Tab-separated table of C-alpha atoms in Angstrom:
chain	number	residue	atom	x	y	z
A	251	MET	CA	36.174	-5.996	20.706
A	252	GLU	CA	36.373	-2.456	19.324
A	253	VAL	CA	34.356	-1.670	16.202
A	254	LEU	CA	35.820	0.953	13.868
A	255	TYR	CA	34.149	2.469	10.817
A	256	ASN	CA	35.445	2.539	7.241
A	257	SER	CA	34.221	4.469	4.234
A	258	THR	CA	32.577	2.430	1.476
A	259	ARG	CA	34.641	4.371	-1.084
A	260	SER	CA	38.225	4.377	0.185
A	261	LYS	CA	40.688	2.177	2.072
A	262	GLY	CA	42.333	3.033	5.363
A	263	ASN	CA	41.676	5.798	7.877
A	264	PRO	CA	39.044	4.019	9.991
A	265	VAL	CA	37.259	6.203	12.545
A	266	LYS	CA	35.597	5.568	15.892
A	267	ALA	CA	31.820	5.375	16.193
A	268	SER	CA	31.520	8.868	17.696
A	269	GLU	CA	33.545	10.331	14.811
A	270	ALA	CA	31.407	8.530	12.216
A	271	ILE	CA	28.230	9.853	13.866
A	272	LEU	CA	29.555	13.417	13.851
A	273	LYS	CA	30.702	13.314	10.232
A	274	GLY	CA	27.549	11.624	8.926
A	275	LEU	CA	29.142	11.106	5.523
A	276	SER	CA	32.787	10.381	4.750
A	277	GLU	CA	34.814	13.137	3.049
A	278	ASP	CA	35.071	10.946	-0.072
A	279	GLY	CA	31.278	10.717	-0.364
A	280	GLY	CA	31.179	7.185	1.012
A	281	LEU	CA	29.040	5.844	3.836
A	282	PHE	CA	30.524	4.616	7.093
A	283	VAL	CA	30.277	0.873	7.736
A	284	PRO	CA	31.514	-1.182	10.712
A	285	ASP	CA	34.794	-3.026	10.099
A	286	HIS	CA	32.965	-6.140	11.284
A	287	ILE	CA	29.426	-6.944	12.356
A	288	PRO	CA	29.590	-7.955	16.039
A	289	MET	CA	27.797	-11.036	17.314
A	290	LEU	CA	25.193	-10.819	20.068
A	291	ASP	CA	26.895	-11.580	23.389
A	292	LYS	CA	23.698	-12.316	25.332
A	293	SER	CA	21.502	-15.330	24.634
A	294	LEU	CA	18.102	-14.818	23.070
A	295	ARG	CA	16.555	-16.146	26.294
A	296	GLU	CA	18.384	-13.508	28.327
A	297	LEU	CA	17.285	-10.763	25.936
A	298	ALA	CA	13.685	-12.029	26.100
A	299	GLY	CA	13.548	-10.999	29.753
A	300	MET	CA	14.623	-7.411	29.067
A	301	THR	CA	12.805	-4.133	28.391
A	302	TYR	CA	13.198	-2.304	25.078
A	303	GLN	CA	15.730	0.045	26.649
A	304	GLN	CA	17.793	-2.857	27.985
A	305	VAL	CA	17.771	-4.667	24.638
A	306	ALA	CA	18.780	-1.426	22.914
A	307	TYR	CA	21.790	-1.135	25.213
A	308	GLU	CA	22.867	-4.737	24.632
A	309	VAL	CA	22.781	-4.214	20.851
A	310	MET	CA	24.176	-0.679	20.633
A	311	LYS	CA	27.096	-1.275	23.011
A	312	LEU	CA	28.464	-3.753	20.454
A	313	TYR	CA	28.608	-1.097	17.712
A	314	LEU	CA	29.305	2.118	19.639
A	315	THR	CA	32.368	0.818	21.424
A	316	ASP	CA	33.915	4.198	22.262
A	317	PHE	CA	30.835	5.194	24.312
A	318	THR	CA	30.980	4.407	28.012
A	319	GLU	CA	28.168	2.418	29.613
A	320	ASP	CA	26.887	5.542	31.387
A	321	GLU	CA	27.005	7.642	28.205
A	322	LEU	CA	25.109	5.097	26.150
A	323	LYS	CA	22.512	4.302	28.806
A	324	ASN	CA	21.903	8.025	29.316
A	325	CYS	CA	21.267	8.463	25.567
A	326	ILE	CA	18.892	5.481	25.538
A	327	ASP	CA	16.953	6.557	28.635
A	328	ARG	CA	16.484	10.095	27.297
A	329	ALA	CA	15.338	8.809	23.924
A	330	TYR	CA	12.902	6.034	24.821
A	331	ASP	CA	10.801	7.735	27.468
A	332	ALA	CA	7.290	9.140	27.860
A	333	LYS	CA	7.337	10.623	24.345
A	334	PHE	CA	6.354	7.101	23.223
A	335	ASP	CA	2.710	6.311	23.911
A	336	THR	CA	3.290	2.627	24.783
A	337	ASP	CA	5.537	1.133	27.458
A	338	GLU	CA	6.794	-1.468	24.985
A	339	ILE	CA	8.118	1.311	22.683
A	340	ALA	CA	7.717	-1.050	19.684
A	341	PRO	CA	4.774	-3.405	20.321
A	342	LEU	CA	3.947	-6.425	18.143
A	343	ARG	CA	0.377	-6.789	16.875
A	344	GLU	CA	-0.771	-10.153	15.543
A	345	ALA	CA	-3.165	-9.768	12.614
A	346	SER	CA	-4.152	-11.963	9.677
A	347	GLY	CA	-1.400	-14.527	10.226
A	348	ALA	CA	1.549	-12.149	10.654
A	349	TYR	CA	3.092	-10.010	13.380
A	350	TYR	CA	3.094	-6.262	12.718
A	351	LEU	CA	5.937	-4.497	14.503
A	352	GLU	CA	4.403	-1.106	15.306
A	353	LEU	CA	7.244	1.380	15.002
A	354	PHE	CA	5.023	4.468	15.044
A	355	HIS	CA	4.363	5.122	18.722
A	356	GLY	CA	6.846	8.010	19.019
A	357	SER	CA	6.222	11.723	18.897
A	358	THR	CA	5.860	12.003	15.102
A	359	ILE	CA	4.033	8.655	14.546
A	360	ALA	CA	6.536	7.139	12.125
A	361	PHE	CA	9.350	4.609	12.451
A	362	LYS	CA	11.956	7.347	12.039
A	363	ASP	CA	11.270	8.272	15.691
A	364	MET	CA	12.928	5.030	16.751
A	365	ALA	CA	16.327	6.282	15.597
A	366	LEU	CA	15.818	10.034	15.548
A	367	SER	CA	14.792	10.142	19.204
A	368	ILE	CA	18.284	8.989	20.145
A	369	LEU	CA	20.434	10.512	17.384
A	370	PRO	CA	20.578	14.043	18.911
A	371	HIS	CA	21.808	12.560	22.202
A	372	LEU	CA	24.369	10.382	20.426
A	373	MET	CA	25.540	13.388	18.450
A	374	ILE	CA	25.899	15.774	21.384
A	375	THR	CA	27.711	13.070	23.356
A	376	SER	CA	29.978	12.468	20.339
A	377	ALA	CA	30.732	16.188	20.079
A	378	ARG	CA	31.781	16.311	23.742
A	379	LYS	CA	33.915	13.175	23.360
A	380	ASN	CA	35.765	14.723	20.412
A	381	GLN	CA	36.120	18.248	21.896
A	382	ILE	CA	34.068	19.770	19.085
A	383	LYS	CA	33.492	23.473	19.619
A	384	ASN	CA	31.679	24.182	16.347
A	385	GLU	CA	27.904	24.417	16.134
A	386	ILE	CA	26.630	21.263	14.402
A	387	VAL	CA	24.390	21.903	11.403
A	388	ILE	CA	22.118	18.959	10.632
A	389	LEU	CA	21.386	18.884	6.915
A	390	THR	CA	18.659	16.491	5.836
A	391	ALA	CA	16.590	15.555	2.810
A	392	THR	CA	13.263	13.890	3.522
A	393	SER	CA	10.653	11.951	1.588
A	394	GLY	CA	8.191	12.736	4.370
A	395	ASP	CA	8.929	11.124	7.722
A	396	THR	CA	12.621	11.738	8.441
A	397	GLY	CA	12.075	15.500	8.274
A	398	LYS	CA	9.566	15.819	11.091
A	399	ALA	CA	11.268	13.190	13.246
A	400	ALA	CA	14.626	14.950	12.871
A	401	LEU	CA	13.066	18.351	13.540
A	402	ALA	CA	11.375	17.028	16.681
A	403	GLY	CA	14.641	15.488	17.837
A	404	PHE	CA	16.898	18.503	17.268
A	405	ALA	CA	14.544	21.472	17.862
A	406	GLY	CA	15.918	23.512	20.740
A	407	VAL	CA	18.989	21.286	21.204
A	408	GLU	CA	21.812	23.604	22.196
A	409	GLY	CA	24.804	23.645	19.865
A	410	THR	CA	22.833	22.441	16.841
A	411	ARG	CA	20.830	23.798	13.926
A	412	ILE	CA	18.740	21.735	11.546
A	413	ILE	CA	17.785	22.340	7.905
A	414	VAL	CA	15.272	20.017	6.234
A	415	PHE	CA	14.625	19.939	2.473
A	416	TYR	CA	11.522	18.132	1.216
A	417	PRO	CA	9.812	17.792	-2.216
A	418	LYS	CA	7.128	20.476	-2.189
A	419	ASN	CA	4.480	18.332	-3.897
A	420	GLY	CA	5.801	14.923	-2.882
A	421	VAL	CA	4.599	14.386	0.714
A	422	SER	CA	1.173	13.881	2.269
A	423	PRO	CA	-0.754	16.928	3.582
A	424	ILE	CA	-0.332	15.676	7.164
A	425	GLN	CA	3.417	15.129	6.680
A	426	GLU	CA	3.817	18.648	5.297
A	427	LYS	CA	1.726	20.220	8.064
A	428	GLN	CA	3.836	18.419	10.676
A	429	MET	CA	7.020	19.900	9.230
A	430	VAL	CA	5.958	23.456	8.420
A	431	THR	CA	4.449	23.994	11.880
A	432	GLN	CA	7.672	22.987	13.663
A	433	LYS	CA	8.767	25.516	16.278
A	434	GLY	CA	12.366	26.254	17.245
A	435	ASP	CA	14.747	29.066	16.367
A	436	ASN	CA	17.346	26.530	15.250
A	437	THR	CA	15.048	24.945	12.628
A	438	LEU	CA	14.493	25.617	8.917
A	439	VAL	CA	12.149	23.710	6.612
A	440	VAL	CA	12.355	24.264	2.845
A	441	GLY	CA	10.145	22.856	0.079
A	442	ILE	CA	12.154	22.268	-3.092
A	443	HIS	CA	10.718	22.275	-6.604
A	444	GLY	CA	11.726	18.716	-7.426
A	445	ASN	CA	11.430	15.171	-6.096
A	446	PHE	CA	13.101	13.416	-3.162
A	447	ASP	CA	16.025	12.178	-5.245
A	448	ASP	CA	16.705	15.806	-6.245
A	449	ALA	CA	16.676	16.822	-2.572
A	450	GLN	CA	18.919	13.924	-1.526
A	451	THR	CA	21.401	14.562	-4.360
A	452	GLY	CA	21.469	18.275	-3.502
A	453	VAL	CA	22.230	17.537	0.145
A	454	LYS	CA	25.044	15.135	-0.812
A	455	LYS	CA	26.566	17.816	-3.076
A	456	ILE	CA	26.512	20.334	-0.230
A	457	PHE	CA	28.180	17.785	2.063
A	458	SER	CA	31.000	17.205	-0.427
A	459	ASP	CA	31.588	20.952	-1.077
A	460	LYS	CA	35.033	21.420	0.512
A	461	GLU	CA	35.039	25.182	-0.127
A	462	LEU	CA	31.763	25.595	1.755
A	463	ALA	CA	33.015	23.335	4.573
A	464	ALA	CA	36.100	25.536	5.046
A	465	GLU	CA	33.964	28.672	5.002
A	466	MET	CA	31.613	27.195	7.589
A	467	ASP	CA	34.475	26.073	9.823
A	468	ALA	CA	35.814	29.619	9.825
A	469	LYS	CA	32.398	30.794	11.037
A	470	GLY	CA	32.119	28.081	13.715
A	471	PHE	CA	29.863	25.555	11.935
A	472	GLN	CA	30.177	21.998	10.677
A	473	PHE	CA	27.739	19.721	8.880
A	474	SER	CA	26.331	16.422	10.010
A	475	SER	CA	23.409	14.361	8.756
A	476	ALA	CA	20.244	12.963	10.284
A	477	ASN	CA	19.438	10.937	7.167
A	478	SER	CA	19.733	7.166	7.279
A	479	ILE	CA	23.190	7.559	5.735
A	480	ASN	CA	24.351	8.412	9.296
A	481	ILE	CA	25.503	5.280	11.123
A	482	GLY	CA	23.902	6.798	14.234
A	483	ARG	CA	20.556	6.237	12.496
A	484	LEU	CA	21.263	2.707	11.364
A	485	VAL	CA	22.520	1.182	14.631
A	486	PRO	CA	19.404	2.054	16.700
A	487	GLN	CA	17.246	0.440	13.998
A	488	VAL	CA	18.988	-2.909	14.482
A	489	CYS	CA	17.627	-2.955	18.040
A	490	TYR	CA	13.953	-3.309	17.243
A	491	TYR	CA	14.424	-6.420	15.131
A	492	VAL	CA	16.261	-8.074	18.013
A	493	TYR	CA	13.517	-6.868	20.366
A	494	ALA	CA	10.737	-8.198	18.100
A	495	TYR	CA	12.283	-11.664	17.966
A	496	THR	CA	12.739	-11.807	21.733
A	497	ARG	CA	9.110	-10.718	22.293
A	498	LEU	CA	7.915	-13.645	20.167
A	499	LEU	CA	10.205	-15.882	22.181
A	500	ALA	CA	8.999	-14.472	25.519
A	501	GLU	CA	5.373	-14.992	24.475
A	502	ARG	CA	6.113	-18.557	23.299
A	503	LYS	CA	5.050	-17.763	19.758
A	504	ILE	CA	8.340	-19.239	18.521
A	505	ALA	CA	10.965	-21.658	19.824
A	506	ASP	CA	14.485	-20.507	20.705
A	507	GLY	CA	16.447	-20.425	17.440
A	508	GLU	CA	13.387	-20.767	15.195
A	509	LEU	CA	13.791	-18.815	11.951
A	510	ILE	CA	11.427	-15.939	11.227
A	511	ASN	CA	11.051	-13.842	8.082
A	512	VAL	CA	11.139	-10.042	8.152
A	513	VAL	CA	9.167	-7.863	5.724
A	514	VAL	CA	10.112	-4.206	5.271
A	515	PRO	CA	8.537	-1.485	3.086
A	516	THR	CA	11.648	-0.052	1.513
A	517	GLY	CA	12.749	3.280	0.075
A	518	ASN	CA	16.253	4.351	1.062
A	519	PHE	CA	17.140	0.779	2.175
A	520	GLY	CA	18.235	1.698	5.719
A	521	ASN	CA	15.451	-0.094	7.594
A	522	ILE	CA	15.893	-3.422	5.817
A	523	LEU	CA	19.683	-3.086	6.022
A	524	ALA	CA	19.293	-2.870	9.813
A	525	ALA	CA	17.426	-6.202	9.695
A	526	PHE	CA	20.275	-7.633	7.590
A	527	TYR	CA	22.763	-6.493	10.238
A	528	ALA	CA	20.604	-8.112	12.950
A	529	LYS	CA	20.615	-11.376	11.002
A	530	ASN	CA	24.388	-11.222	10.701
A	531	MET	CA	24.682	-10.648	14.471
A	532	GLY	CA	23.160	-14.095	14.972
A	533	LEU	CA	19.438	-13.255	15.090
A	534	PRO	CA	17.550	-16.211	13.540
A	535	ILE	CA	16.117	-14.505	10.469
A	536	GLY	CA	15.426	-16.524	7.329
A	537	LYS	CA	14.393	-14.269	4.462
A	538	LEU	CA	14.442	-10.477	4.275
A	539	LEU	CA	11.486	-9.394	2.152
A	540	CYS	CA	12.164	-6.057	0.441
A	541	ALA	CA	8.824	-4.495	-0.478
A	542	SER	CA	8.646	-1.700	-3.070
A	543	ASN	CA	5.843	0.451	-4.443
A	544	ASP	CA	5.517	1.521	-8.102
A	545	ASN	CA	9.050	2.952	-7.853
A	546	LYS	CA	10.303	-0.622	-8.015
A	547	VAL	CA	13.992	-0.013	-8.711
A	548	LEU	CA	14.947	-2.371	-5.844
A	549	TYR	CA	12.622	-5.138	-7.046
A	550	ASP	CA	14.237	-4.946	-10.485
A	551	PHE	CA	17.695	-4.966	-8.886
A	552	PHE	CA	17.058	-8.118	-6.857
A	553	ARG	CA	15.505	-9.793	-9.895
A	554	THR	CA	18.187	-8.883	-12.455
A	555	GLY	CA	21.322	-7.701	-10.648
A	556	THR	CA	21.080	-4.387	-12.499
A	557	TYR	CA	20.341	-1.151	-10.653
A	558	ASP	CA	18.794	1.353	-13.065
A	559	ARG	CA	17.423	4.689	-11.902
A	560	ASN	CA	16.670	5.793	-15.485
A	561	ARG	CA	12.904	5.556	-15.286
A	562	GLU	CA	9.843	7.666	-14.571
A	563	PHE	CA	9.617	8.883	-10.979
A	564	MET	CA	6.171	7.888	-9.695
A	565	LEU	CA	4.268	9.859	-7.054
A	566	THR	CA	2.342	7.307	-4.986
A	567	SER	CA	0.206	7.062	-1.869
A	568	SER	CA	3.294	5.763	-0.013
A	569	PRO	CA	5.526	8.832	-0.530
A	570	SER	CA	8.292	7.840	1.893
A	571	MET	CA	9.115	5.052	-0.578
A	572	ASP	CA	9.074	7.278	-3.662
A	573	ILE	CA	12.823	6.944	-4.169
A	574	LEU	CA	14.931	5.855	-7.145
A	575	ILE	CA	18.362	6.215	-5.528
A	576	SER	CA	18.374	4.006	-2.431
A	577	SER	CA	21.420	5.417	-0.657
A	578	ASN	CA	21.850	2.701	1.970
A	579	LEU	CA	22.056	0.002	-0.686
A	580	GLU	CA	25.663	1.174	-1.091
A	581	ARG	CA	26.483	-0.379	2.281
A	582	LEU	CA	25.200	-3.749	1.041
A	583	ILE	CA	26.982	-3.395	-2.307
A	584	TYR	CA	30.255	-2.742	-0.458
A	585	ARG	CA	29.731	-5.886	1.607
A	586	ILE	CA	28.852	-8.233	-1.274
A	587	ALA	CA	31.807	-6.819	-3.229
A	588	GLY	CA	34.030	-8.280	-0.506
A	589	GLU	CA	34.462	-4.853	1.123
A	590	ASP	CA	36.294	-3.720	-2.007
A	591	ALA	CA	36.112	0.078	-1.828
A	592	ASP	CA	37.495	0.476	-5.366
A	593	LYS	CA	34.816	-1.767	-6.856
A	594	ASN	CA	32.079	-0.049	-4.877
A	595	ARG	CA	33.320	3.411	-5.897
A	596	GLU	CA	33.325	2.325	-9.542
A	597	LEU	CA	29.689	1.181	-9.311
A	598	MET	CA	28.574	4.345	-7.497
A	599	SER	CA	30.337	6.432	-10.155
A	600	LEU	CA	28.349	4.605	-12.843
A	601	LEU	CA	25.126	5.250	-10.909
A	602	ASN	CA	25.960	8.938	-10.596
A	603	GLY	CA	26.930	9.221	-14.276
A	604	ARG	CA	24.964	6.845	-16.469
A	605	GLY	CA	22.353	6.113	-13.808
A	606	VAL	CA	22.854	2.356	-14.021
A	607	TYR	CA	25.244	-0.357	-12.840
A	608	GLU	CA	25.308	-4.154	-12.915
A	609	ILE	CA	26.785	-6.406	-10.245
A	610	SER	CA	28.716	-9.592	-10.975
A	611	PRO	CA	27.248	-13.104	-10.647
A	612	LYS	CA	29.470	-13.643	-7.591
A	613	MET	CA	28.082	-10.477	-5.956
A	614	ARG	CA	24.551	-11.647	-6.718
A	615	GLU	CA	25.225	-14.722	-4.575
A	616	GLY	CA	25.515	-12.298	-1.633
A	617	LEU	CA	21.849	-11.340	-2.109
A	618	LYS	CA	20.499	-14.811	-1.306
A	619	ASP	CA	19.016	-13.602	1.998
A	620	PHE	CA	16.745	-11.154	0.161
A	621	TYR	CA	13.449	-11.519	-1.667
A	622	GLY	CA	12.173	-8.518	-3.631
A	623	ASN	CA	8.690	-7.757	-4.849
A	624	TYR	CA	6.349	-4.788	-5.179
A	625	ALA	CA	2.736	-3.709	-4.820
A	626	ASP	CA	1.176	-1.156	-7.160
A	627	GLU	CA	-1.354	1.461	-6.082
A	628	ALA	CA	-4.378	-0.775	-6.640
A	629	GLU	CA	-2.807	-3.677	-4.747
A	630	THR	CA	-1.839	-1.383	-1.867
A	631	ALA	CA	-5.382	-0.047	-1.538
A	632	ALA	CA	-6.811	-3.559	-1.803
A	633	GLU	CA	-4.545	-4.758	1.047
A	634	ILE	CA	-5.694	-1.900	3.312
A	635	ARG	CA	-9.293	-2.837	2.573
A	636	ARG	CA	-8.672	-6.580	3.056
A	637	MET	CA	-7.005	-6.111	6.428
A	638	TYR	CA	-9.751	-3.796	7.660
A	639	GLU	CA	-12.588	-6.033	6.468
A	640	THR	CA	-11.084	-9.310	7.713
A	641	CYS	CA	-9.688	-8.297	11.099
A	642	GLY	CA	-10.442	-4.599	11.709
A	643	TYR	CA	-6.740	-3.687	11.657
A	644	VAL	CA	-6.001	-0.496	9.708
A	645	LEU	CA	-2.650	-0.241	7.931
A	646	ASP	CA	-0.988	2.863	6.590
A	647	THR	CA	-0.065	2.901	2.896
A	648	HIS	CA	3.600	1.905	3.429
A	649	THR	CA	2.835	-1.014	5.743
A	650	ALA	CA	0.156	-2.090	3.253
A	651	VAL	CA	2.814	-2.351	0.531
A	652	ALA	CA	4.813	-4.683	2.802
A	653	SER	CA	1.719	-6.677	3.743
A	654	ALA	CA	0.723	-7.112	0.086
A	655	VAL	CA	4.242	-8.241	-0.834
A	656	TYR	CA	4.149	-10.745	2.030
A	657	GLN	CA	0.941	-12.221	0.582
A	658	LYS	CA	2.698	-12.552	-2.795
A	659	TYR	CA	5.661	-14.243	-1.110
A	660	LEU	CA	3.361	-16.736	0.633
A	661	ALA	CA	1.586	-17.567	-2.627
A	662	GLU	CA	4.881	-17.936	-4.470
A	663	THR	CA	6.854	-19.964	-1.917
A	664	GLY	CA	4.462	-21.534	0.580
A	665	ASP	CA	6.991	-20.587	3.280
A	666	THR	CA	5.139	-20.967	6.588
A	667	ALA	CA	7.830	-19.401	8.807
A	668	LYS	CA	6.382	-16.756	11.093
A	669	ALA	CA	6.762	-13.244	9.710
A	670	VAL	CA	7.389	-9.876	11.327
A	671	ILE	CA	6.200	-6.989	9.145
A	672	ALA	CA	7.689	-3.587	9.885
A	673	SER	CA	4.729	-1.254	10.359
A	674	THR	CA	6.443	2.012	9.601
A	675	ALA	CA	3.795	4.681	10.066
A	676	SER	CA	0.465	5.358	11.696
A	677	PRO	CA	-2.497	5.314	9.298
A	678	PHE	CA	-3.349	8.764	10.700
A	679	LYS	CA	-0.415	10.142	8.741
A	680	PHE	CA	-2.010	9.159	5.425
A	681	THR	CA	-5.688	9.420	6.265
A	682	ARG	CA	-7.042	10.297	2.824
A	683	SER	CA	-5.308	7.432	1.033
A	684	VAL	CA	-6.199	4.994	3.821
A	685	MET	CA	-9.861	6.011	4.041
A	686	ASN	CA	-10.294	6.055	0.253
A	687	ALA	CA	-8.902	2.524	0.146
A	688	ILE	CA	-11.520	1.407	2.671
A	689	ASP	CA	-14.403	3.227	0.949
A	690	LYS	CA	-14.438	5.929	-1.760
A	691	LYS	CA	-17.314	7.680	0.010
A	692	TYR	CA	-14.830	9.369	2.347
A	693	ASP	CA	-13.156	11.371	-0.422
A	694	SER	CA	-15.416	14.396	0.027
A	695	MET	CA	-14.331	14.914	3.661
A	696	GLY	CA	-11.679	17.390	4.837
A	697	ASP	CA	-8.327	16.126	6.135
A	698	PHE	CA	-9.169	16.449	9.815
A	699	GLU	CA	-12.722	15.149	9.360
A	700	LEU	CA	-11.059	12.041	7.957
A	701	VAL	CA	-8.825	11.843	11.029
A	702	ASP	CA	-11.874	11.668	13.298
A	703	GLU	CA	-13.609	9.150	11.066
A	704	LEU	CA	-10.510	6.941	11.003
A	705	SER	CA	-10.378	7.060	14.795
A	706	LYS	CA	-13.917	5.669	14.941
A	707	LEU	CA	-13.258	2.972	12.336
A	708	ALA	CA	-9.980	1.761	13.804
A	709	LYS	CA	-11.152	2.191	17.409
A	710	VAL	CA	-7.895	4.022	18.111
A	711	LYS	CA	-7.471	7.394	19.794
A	712	VAL	CA	-6.236	10.214	17.538
A	713	PRO	CA	-2.463	10.499	18.201
A	714	ASN	CA	-1.149	13.649	19.891
A	715	ALA	CA	1.032	14.311	16.848
A	716	ILE	CA	-2.144	14.892	14.822
A	717	GLU	CA	-4.060	16.776	17.505
A	718	GLU	CA	-1.165	19.228	17.844
A	719	ILE	CA	-1.259	20.309	14.191
A	720	ARG	CA	-5.012	20.810	13.800
A	721	THR	CA	-4.736	24.508	14.554
A	722	ALA	CA	-0.967	25.031	14.620
A	723	PRO	CA	0.221	28.039	12.592
A	724	VAL	CA	2.594	27.597	9.636
A	725	VAL	CA	6.084	28.678	10.727
A	726	HIS	CA	8.040	27.663	7.615
A	727	ASP	CA	6.897	28.682	4.133
A	728	LYS	CA	10.228	28.886	2.290
A	729	GLN	CA	10.588	27.238	-1.114
A	730	CYS	CA	13.528	27.052	-3.523
A	731	GLU	CA	14.783	25.532	-6.737
A	732	VAL	CA	17.177	22.579	-6.502
A	733	ASP	CA	20.139	24.701	-7.606
A	734	GLU	CA	19.352	27.234	-4.856
A	735	MET	CA	19.732	24.767	-1.956
A	736	LYS	CA	23.324	25.768	-1.163
A	737	ASP	CA	22.446	29.474	-1.122
A	738	THR	CA	19.491	28.712	1.170
A	739	VAL	CA	21.857	27.033	3.642
A	740	ARG	CA	24.274	29.970	3.529
A	741	GLU	CA	21.468	32.454	4.119
A	742	PHE	CA	20.141	30.548	7.152
A	743	LEU	CA	23.609	30.360	8.703
A	744	GLY	CA	24.440	33.975	7.843
A	745	ILE	CA	27.605	33.188	5.891
């Protein structure tokens, strides 16, 4: 059955998957959502006998229904190849009573690789399918990981350019070094003087600037997005939750149909929304645990039904979660509002204006699958230390937030269902925070000294993504104010 995509902010005019991927964001500022969530058409037992690539095809074919089998399999095979350092692509690691789904074995050692390895191929295929002649300009805001993963995916891809905005003082030193050393004539990396929400809001404003869009079209350009607002990012993320369940089934860790819980460290809400979609496709998931850091706007939302971004923006050791406007939550709001675009638009208008909205009691009933909690900086560090001391497994700061929230959930509920925790980044990406959590004595070491020390402690080889940037020269040193973002784009494109 064909799946079409609607905007969360207006009725009518559904588009095909390839069109939604190309546009990134609807013209009305809404996000594209499938007109229905398809059910898995292979049994869990059948899927348990498949490779990651095969599972990805079985999931993605249900959403990207205007792609041919050859087109989709070609995109998958080109994405999930030797750039991942494990054959499993997303291996499960059992540690301290939970299963950590390691999503950081791609070329930039963060979970964003799982979707951003395939997005360029989906986008180029979509452009061909829709006879697009314009050069596609990928415009992205990043809180740390999306930027490098998108740059790695699109660098050198013919017919595309990519511009990444990141908060100048809001990412880890390793994250920044990964981005500013990126090669490729079609790439631009810009540090803004502001936080991630400023960068994300600025990008959305540029997307909705009709005058700029017309000017770009006249010069042979059109925008698209690599952020998780692009449905081409969200669909590939659904795959690894299906894969994780079928691995547990294949290894006889669970029975067919047994419910598991999924724990996700959450910032922009895309990763946990993908798990929600997987659950609604028929995957036996019980609770979806939404883990926040000190920027606990989502925890407060699940607890009270009120979303309020009017609070201090906290810089933490888990910077990819330092977000107060969780863009992908809009897709869930649209769904629990009964797919009422008018109601959703009203709430998003309140968020944009007053910075706060409240959902109805009936809408709150639609959140029953979710459990929200948070871990502060001390709790995050303590969880890194606990995991290292008890089982020798080293977590990054984001995964540690999820792991700490899972411990709170266990204490609160006594729920003994097996849990899959999304491990979203390699600890090598946040070495200083990780090593300081294990022992303060490491604080006097340099960044790359810490990398080598972490390798010894964790008994894990230093990833290529880190080795490559030890001596790599800085290619991008541009900075700008938030209100200069549009001019920066124009300058790069020569318009």
